mmCIF file of C-alpha atoms in Angstrom:
data_model
loop_
_atom_site.group_PDB
_atom_site.id
_atom_site.type_symbol
_atom_site.label_atom_id
_atom_site.label_comp_id
_atom_site.label_asym_id
_atom_site.label_seq_id
_atom_site.Cartn_x
_atom_site.Cartn_y
_atom_site.Cartn_z
ATOM 1 C CA UNK C 1 -0.287 -52.501 -42.116
ATOM 2 C CA UNK C 2 1.051 -49.459 -44.000
ATOM 3 C CA UNK C 3 -0.301 -47.177 -41.254
ATOM 4 C CA UNK C 4 1.516 -49.203 -38.595
ATOM 5 C CA UNK C 5 4.791 -49.028 -40.537
ATOM 6 C CA UNK C 6 4.371 -45.288 -41.053
ATOM 7 C CA UNK C 7 3.716 -44.795 -37.338
ATOM 8 C CA UNK C 8 6.779 -46.855 -36.427
ATOM 9 C CA UNK C 9 8.904 -44.745 -38.771
ATOM 10 C CA UNK C 10 7.521 -41.563 -37.224
ATOM 11 C CA UNK C 11 8.258 -42.853 -33.719
ATOM 12 C CA UNK C 12 11.824 -43.770 -34.689
ATOM 13 C CA UNK C 13 12.360 -40.314 -36.193
ATOM 14 C CA UNK C 14 11.036 -38.737 -32.999
ATOM 15 C CA UNK C 15 13.349 -40.934 -30.902
ATOM 16 C CA UNK C 16 16.359 -39.833 -32.961
ATOM 17 C CA UNK C 17 15.398 -36.161 -32.761
ATOM 18 C CA UNK C 18 14.859 -36.269 -28.998
ATOM 19 C CA UNK C 19 18.104 -38.186 -28.488
ATOM 20 C CA UNK C 20 20.141 -35.414 -30.150
ATOM 21 C CA UNK C 21 19.324 -33.063 -27.265
ATOM 22 C CA UNK C 22 20.706 -35.533 -24.707
ATOM 23 C CA UNK C 23 24.113 -36.095 -26.316
ATOM 24 C CA UNK C 24 27.103 -34.593 -24.563
ATOM 25 C CA UNK C 25 29.493 -32.271 -26.389
ATOM 26 C CA UNK C 26 31.938 -35.029 -27.350
ATOM 27 C CA UNK C 27 29.184 -37.264 -28.755
ATOM 28 C CA UNK C 28 27.714 -34.351 -30.713
ATOM 29 C CA UNK C 29 31.111 -33.578 -32.206
ATOM 30 C CA UNK C 30 31.671 -37.228 -33.142
ATOM 31 C CA UNK C 31 28.269 -37.493 -34.817
ATOM 32 C CA UNK C 32 28.830 -34.265 -36.769
ATOM 33 C CA UNK C 33 32.181 -35.626 -38.003
ATOM 34 C CA UNK C 34 30.474 -38.875 -39.034
ATOM 35 C CA UNK C 35 27.632 -37.136 -40.886
ATOM 36 C CA UNK C 36 29.983 -34.717 -42.631
ATOM 37 C CA UNK C 37 31.147 -37.468 -45.015
ATOM 38 C CA UNK C 38 27.627 -37.594 -46.469
ATOM 39 C CA UNK C 39 27.345 -33.829 -46.965
ATOM 40 C CA UNK C 40 28.282 -31.780 -50.019
ATOM 41 C CA UNK C 41 31.432 -29.657 -49.419
ATOM 42 C CA UNK C 42 29.571 -26.412 -50.098
ATOM 43 C CA UNK C 43 26.985 -27.237 -47.415
ATOM 44 C CA UNK C 44 29.732 -28.131 -44.926
ATOM 45 C CA UNK C 45 31.335 -24.737 -45.530
ATOM 46 C CA UNK C 46 28.040 -22.864 -45.379
ATOM 47 C CA UNK C 47 26.765 -24.243 -42.060
ATOM 48 C CA UNK C 48 29.374 -22.522 -39.811
ATOM 49 C CA UNK C 49 29.006 -19.313 -41.825
ATOM 50 C CA UNK C 50 25.249 -19.302 -41.239
ATOM 51 C CA UNK C 51 25.690 -20.199 -37.562
ATOM 52 C CA UNK C 52 27.904 -17.149 -37.062
ATOM 53 C CA UNK C 53 24.980 -14.949 -38.145
ATOM 54 C CA UNK C 54 22.265 -16.811 -36.222
ATOM 55 C CA UNK C 55 20.573 -15.191 -33.229
ATOM 56 C CA UNK C 56 18.182 -15.985 -30.417
ATOM 57 C CA UNK C 57 18.473 -12.463 -29.027
ATOM 58 C CA UNK C 58 15.571 -11.635 -31.332
ATOM 59 C CA UNK C 59 12.619 -14.003 -31.671
ATOM 60 C CA UNK C 60 9.235 -13.903 -33.406
ATOM 61 C CA UNK C 61 5.792 -14.775 -32.048
ATOM 62 C CA UNK C 62 2.902 -15.460 -34.446
ATOM 63 C CA UNK C 63 -0.483 -15.404 -32.753
ATOM 64 C CA UNK C 64 -3.310 -17.136 -34.615
ATOM 65 C CA UNK C 65 -2.090 -16.277 -38.125
ATOM 66 C CA UNK C 66 -4.555 -18.081 -40.368
ATOM 67 C CA UNK C 67 -3.379 -17.400 -43.932
ATOM 68 C CA UNK C 68 -0.754 -20.035 -44.839
ATOM 69 C CA UNK C 69 1.068 -17.833 -47.346
ATOM 70 C CA UNK C 70 1.567 -15.079 -44.754
ATOM 71 C CA UNK C 71 2.830 -17.420 -42.035
ATOM 72 C CA UNK C 72 5.129 -19.101 -44.544
ATOM 73 C CA UNK C 73 6.532 -15.780 -45.754
ATOM 74 C CA UNK C 74 7.308 -14.791 -42.152
ATOM 75 C CA UNK C 75 9.183 -18.062 -41.580
ATOM 76 C CA UNK C 76 11.179 -17.494 -44.735
ATOM 77 C CA UNK C 77 12.066 -13.955 -43.617
ATOM 78 C CA UNK C 78 13.143 -15.243 -40.190
ATOM 79 C CA UNK C 79 15.472 -17.776 -41.795
ATOM 80 C CA UNK C 80 16.883 -15.259 -44.273
ATOM 81 C CA UNK C 81 17.620 -12.699 -41.545
ATOM 82 C CA UNK C 82 19.106 -15.287 -39.169
ATOM 83 C CA UNK C 83 16.370 -15.390 -36.504
ATOM 84 C CA UNK C 84 16.373 -18.960 -35.195
ATOM 85 C CA UNK C 85 13.283 -19.277 -32.974
ATOM 86 C CA UNK C 86 9.672 -18.765 -33.999
ATOM 87 C CA UNK C 87 6.834 -19.202 -31.504
ATOM 88 C CA UNK C 88 3.483 -20.120 -33.036
ATOM 89 C CA UNK C 89 0.281 -19.700 -31.023
ATOM 90 C CA UNK C 90 -2.644 -21.650 -32.470
ATOM 91 C CA UNK C 91 -6.056 -20.479 -31.291
ATOM 92 C CA UNK C 92 -8.923 -20.733 -33.791
ATOM 93 C CA UNK C 93 -6.541 -21.524 -36.642
ATOM 94 C CA UNK C 94 -3.978 -24.295 -37.064
ATOM 95 C CA UNK C 95 -0.550 -23.476 -38.382
ATOM 96 C CA UNK C 96 -0.326 -24.619 -42.008
ATOM 97 C CA UNK C 97 2.785 -23.401 -43.849
ATOM 98 C CA UNK C 98 2.693 -23.162 -47.640
ATOM 99 C CA UNK C 99 5.585 -25.268 -48.932
ATOM 100 C CA UNK C 100 5.872 -23.292 -52.174
ATOM 101 C CA UNK C 101 6.405 -20.049 -50.239
ATOM 102 C CA UNK C 102 8.419 -21.260 -47.266
ATOM 103 C CA UNK C 103 10.829 -22.982 -49.725
ATOM 104 C CA UNK C 104 12.269 -25.320 -47.096
ATOM 105 C CA UNK C 105 13.209 -22.463 -44.761
ATOM 106 C CA UNK C 106 11.279 -23.901 -41.817
ATOM 107 C CA UNK C 107 13.547 -26.950 -41.463
ATOM 108 C CA UNK C 108 16.441 -24.678 -40.475
ATOM 109 C CA UNK C 109 14.354 -22.939 -37.799
ATOM 110 C CA UNK C 110 13.352 -23.967 -34.292
ATOM 111 C CA UNK C 111 9.556 -23.828 -34.174
ATOM 112 C CA UNK C 112 7.750 -23.719 -30.822
ATOM 113 C CA UNK C 113 4.014 -24.422 -31.116
ATOM 114 C CA UNK C 114 1.390 -23.552 -28.504
ATOM 115 C CA UNK C 115 -2.042 -25.059 -29.103
ATOM 116 C CA UNK C 116 -4.937 -23.558 -27.191
ATOM 117 C CA UNK C 117 -6.855 -26.810 -27.590
ATOM 118 C CA UNK C 118 -4.108 -28.404 -25.458
ATOM 119 C CA UNK C 119 -4.243 -25.634 -22.860
ATOM 120 C CA UNK C 120 -1.235 -23.737 -24.223
ATOM 121 C CA UNK C 121 -2.417 -20.162 -24.526
ATOM 122 C CA UNK C 122 -0.988 -16.806 -25.543
ATOM 123 C CA UNK C 123 -0.237 -16.265 -21.867
ATOM 124 C CA UNK C 124 1.690 -19.564 -21.721
ATOM 125 C CA UNK C 125 3.937 -18.484 -24.572
ATOM 126 C CA UNK C 126 4.481 -14.864 -23.582
ATOM 127 C CA UNK C 127 5.054 -15.570 -19.891
ATOM 128 C CA UNK C 128 7.665 -18.185 -20.819
ATOM 129 C CA UNK C 129 9.472 -15.678 -23.032
ATOM 130 C CA UNK C 130 9.295 -12.990 -20.381
ATOM 131 C CA UNK C 131 10.763 -15.423 -17.832
ATOM 132 C CA UNK C 132 13.720 -15.938 -20.199
ATOM 133 C CA UNK C 133 14.396 -12.209 -20.211
ATOM 134 C CA UNK C 134 12.682 -11.165 -23.423
ATOM 135 C CA UNK C 135 11.067 -7.767 -23.806
ATOM 136 C CA UNK C 136 7.620 -8.421 -25.287
ATOM 137 C CA UNK C 137 7.047 -6.073 -28.216
ATOM 138 C CA UNK C 138 3.564 -5.861 -29.717
ATOM 139 C CA UNK C 139 3.543 -4.742 -33.341
ATOM 140 C CA UNK C 140 0.371 -2.686 -33.364
ATOM 141 C CA UNK C 141 -1.189 0.698 -34.108
ATOM 142 C CA UNK C 142 -1.609 1.409 -30.400
ATOM 143 C CA UNK C 143 -1.918 4.970 -29.121
ATOM 144 C CA UNK C 144 1.351 4.465 -27.229
ATOM 145 C CA UNK C 145 3.237 2.831 -30.114
ATOM 146 C CA UNK C 146 6.760 4.076 -30.744
ATOM 147 C CA UNK C 147 8.346 4.036 -34.228
ATOM 148 C CA UNK C 148 10.464 1.021 -35.105
ATOM 149 C CA UNK C 149 13.768 2.904 -35.143
ATOM 150 C CA UNK C 150 13.244 3.872 -31.474
ATOM 151 C CA UNK C 151 12.845 0.280 -30.274
ATOM 152 C CA UNK C 152 15.685 -0.325 -27.765
ATOM 153 C CA UNK C 153 17.822 -3.437 -28.072
ATOM 154 C CA UNK C 154 19.369 -3.427 -24.605
ATOM 155 C CA UNK C 155 17.609 -6.710 -23.808
ATOM 156 C CA UNK C 156 16.383 -9.639 -25.945
ATOM 157 C CA UNK C 157 13.284 -8.848 -28.011
ATOM 158 C CA UNK C 158 10.231 -10.994 -28.770
ATOM 159 C CA UNK C 159 8.340 -9.478 -31.711
ATOM 160 C CA UNK C 160 4.649 -10.348 -31.523
ATOM 161 C CA UNK C 161 2.491 -10.381 -34.654
ATOM 162 C CA UNK C 162 -1.256 -11.041 -34.713
ATOM 163 C CA UNK C 163 -3.925 -12.099 -37.173
ATOM 164 C CA UNK C 164 -4.398 -10.344 -40.473
ATOM 165 C CA UNK C 165 -7.927 -9.275 -39.552
ATOM 166 C CA UNK C 166 -7.827 -8.292 -35.896
ATOM 167 C CA UNK C 167 -4.160 -8.042 -35.028
ATOM 168 C CA UNK C 168 -2.947 -9.186 -31.621
ATOM 169 C CA UNK C 169 -5.366 -10.316 -28.928
ATOM 170 C CA UNK C 170 -6.170 -8.249 -25.867
ATOM 171 C CA UNK C 171 -4.228 -10.804 -23.843
ATOM 172 C CA UNK C 172 -1.102 -10.102 -25.903
ATOM 173 C CA UNK C 173 -1.604 -6.353 -25.532
ATOM 174 C CA UNK C 174 -1.947 -6.703 -21.763
ATOM 175 C CA UNK C 175 1.310 -8.659 -21.483
ATOM 176 C CA UNK C 176 3.332 -6.488 -23.873
ATOM 177 C CA UNK C 177 6.153 -4.331 -22.540
ATOM 178 C CA UNK C 178 6.222 -2.039 -25.563
ATOM 179 C CA UNK C 179 4.066 -1.185 -28.565
ATOM 180 C CA UNK C 180 5.881 -0.533 -31.846
ATOM 181 C CA UNK C 181 4.769 0.513 -35.316
ATOM 182 C CA UNK C 182 6.169 1.366 -38.721
ATOM 183 C CA UNK C 183 5.250 4.981 -39.560
ATOM 184 C CA UNK C 184 3.159 5.302 -42.739
ATOM 185 C CA UNK C 185 3.269 8.061 -45.343
ATOM 186 C CA UNK C 186 0.161 7.078 -47.314
ATOM 187 C CA UNK C 187 -3.577 6.670 -46.768
ATOM 188 C CA UNK C 188 -3.230 3.008 -45.794
ATOM 189 C CA UNK C 189 -2.597 2.376 -42.095
ATOM 190 C CA UNK C 190 -0.393 -0.685 -42.291
ATOM 191 C CA UNK C 191 1.397 -3.307 -44.367
ATOM 192 C CA UNK C 192 0.278 -6.920 -44.304
ATOM 193 C CA UNK C 193 1.887 -9.157 -41.705
ATOM 194 C CA UNK C 194 4.538 -10.715 -43.945
ATOM 195 C CA UNK C 195 5.808 -7.336 -45.177
ATOM 196 C CA UNK C 196 5.683 -5.878 -41.664
ATOM 197 C CA UNK C 197 7.678 -8.795 -40.267
ATOM 198 C CA UNK C 198 10.307 -8.494 -43.005
ATOM 199 C CA UNK C 199 10.737 -4.761 -42.381
ATOM 200 C CA UNK C 200 11.036 -5.270 -38.613
ATOM 201 C CA UNK C 201 13.548 -8.082 -39.030
ATOM 202 C CA UNK C 202 15.654 -6.179 -41.554
ATOM 203 C CA UNK C 203 15.908 -3.142 -39.297
ATOM 204 C CA UNK C 204 16.509 -4.991 -36.038
ATOM 205 C CA UNK C 205 19.000 -7.583 -37.299
ATOM 206 C CA UNK C 206 21.038 -4.864 -39.001
ATOM 207 C CA UNK C 207 21.117 -2.847 -35.793
ATOM 208 C CA UNK C 208 21.922 -5.884 -33.666
ATOM 209 C CA UNK C 209 24.909 -6.913 -35.768
ATOM 210 C CA UNK C 210 26.561 -3.537 -35.271
ATOM 211 C CA UNK C 211 25.652 -3.329 -31.581
ATOM 212 C CA UNK C 212 27.648 -4.260 -28.452
ATOM 213 C CA UNK C 213 24.881 -6.619 -27.282
ATOM 214 C CA UNK C 214 25.460 -10.424 -27.083
ATOM 215 C CA UNK C 215 23.260 -11.359 -30.032
ATOM 216 C CA UNK C 216 25.218 -14.361 -31.325
ATOM 217 C CA UNK C 217 24.724 -17.974 -30.292
ATOM 218 C CA UNK C 218 27.014 -19.524 -27.706
ATOM 219 C CA UNK C 219 29.498 -22.195 -28.794
ATOM 220 C CA UNK C 220 27.283 -24.893 -27.250
ATOM 221 C CA UNK C 221 24.193 -23.570 -29.048
ATOM 222 C CA UNK C 222 26.068 -23.509 -32.344
ATOM 223 C CA UNK C 223 27.195 -27.112 -31.999
ATOM 224 C CA UNK C 224 23.742 -28.391 -31.025
ATOM 225 C CA UNK C 225 22.139 -26.516 -33.902
ATOM 226 C CA UNK C 226 24.831 -27.642 -36.339
ATOM 227 C CA UNK C 227 24.102 -31.254 -35.426
ATOM 228 C CA UNK C 228 20.385 -30.749 -36.028
ATOM 229 C CA UNK C 229 21.132 -29.184 -39.416
ATOM 230 C CA UNK C 230 23.520 -31.971 -40.403
ATOM 231 C CA UNK C 231 20.826 -34.568 -39.733
ATOM 232 C CA UNK C 232 18.341 -32.596 -41.841
ATOM 233 C CA UNK C 233 20.774 -31.811 -44.662
ATOM 234 C CA UNK C 234 22.027 -35.361 -45.208
ATOM 235 C CA UNK C 235 19.891 -37.611 -47.400
ATOM 236 C CA UNK C 236 18.244 -40.156 -45.079
ATOM 237 C CA UNK C 237 19.912 -38.314 -42.225
ATOM 238 C CA UNK C 238 17.563 -39.672 -39.555
ATOM 239 C CA UNK C 239 18.187 -43.285 -40.587
ATOM 240 C CA UNK C 240 21.964 -42.789 -40.735
ATOM 241 C CA UNK C 241 21.916 -41.063 -37.346
ATOM 242 C CA UNK C 242 19.790 -43.839 -35.877
ATOM 243 C CA UNK C 243 22.293 -46.463 -37.042
ATOM 244 C CA UNK C 244 25.172 -44.446 -35.590
ATOM 245 C CA UNK C 245 23.450 -44.067 -32.217
ATOM 246 C CA UNK C 246 22.564 -47.761 -32.124
ATOM 247 C CA UNK C 247 26.180 -48.776 -32.828
ATOM 248 C CA UNK C 248 27.281 -46.526 -29.975
ATOM 249 C CA UNK C 249 24.689 -48.080 -27.678
ATOM 250 C CA UNK C 250 22.916 -44.751 -27.276
ATOM 251 C CA UNK C 251 19.684 -45.928 -28.898
ATOM 252 C CA UNK C 252 18.021 -49.358 -28.620
ATOM 253 C CA UNK C 253 18.217 -51.549 -31.726
ATOM 254 C CA UNK C 254 14.906 -52.250 -33.456
#
């Protein structure tokens, strides 16, 4: 019985989450205003400030990263530097974030998962990003790699990071538009993935924010993301949102 109840709760949560994407602008605004009464004033002030620094111009791709602490540290860096979307390709290894390291950062991000077992490959992910206009950048010690500071930002960038042992797959290399590295001054060839990602994100987000390129979210993207964050930030936010949507006739009553 407990399993059935848990499954029903999960289904209801999924229904609420999927419904948020279908609301028009007026309904989103009304729901945000309703949820705001349950939110601490500091959080209400912080959300628009964070949204102003959020970007989808830069995104991160993690291919088959198998060490939970590394994947979690990358997610935390993405959130701290304002990178909203992370694309996770699961091949041999499932994505398992470490809650002690990620420190809740992942709930503020938009995670896109591609599972090879379900037929969603590296090619699926990278071709989709390329179709959206992203330049695919492989972080690798390739013979043709350029230093990080030379990476152009004249079009959106998808930073691709591979496994700790082998790096990116041949498939990712074949689809990449550019190869980029961080020049080393010591005997060791590279940093680990979490440090590398943090250095890339620090450099690129700093450059983006002083550039003429359209790196910020649109007004519509900000509102949709704000709504998602309000639901997550409010205690029992899904249940409160479900009740609101049911009263408005936008979600069937249970």
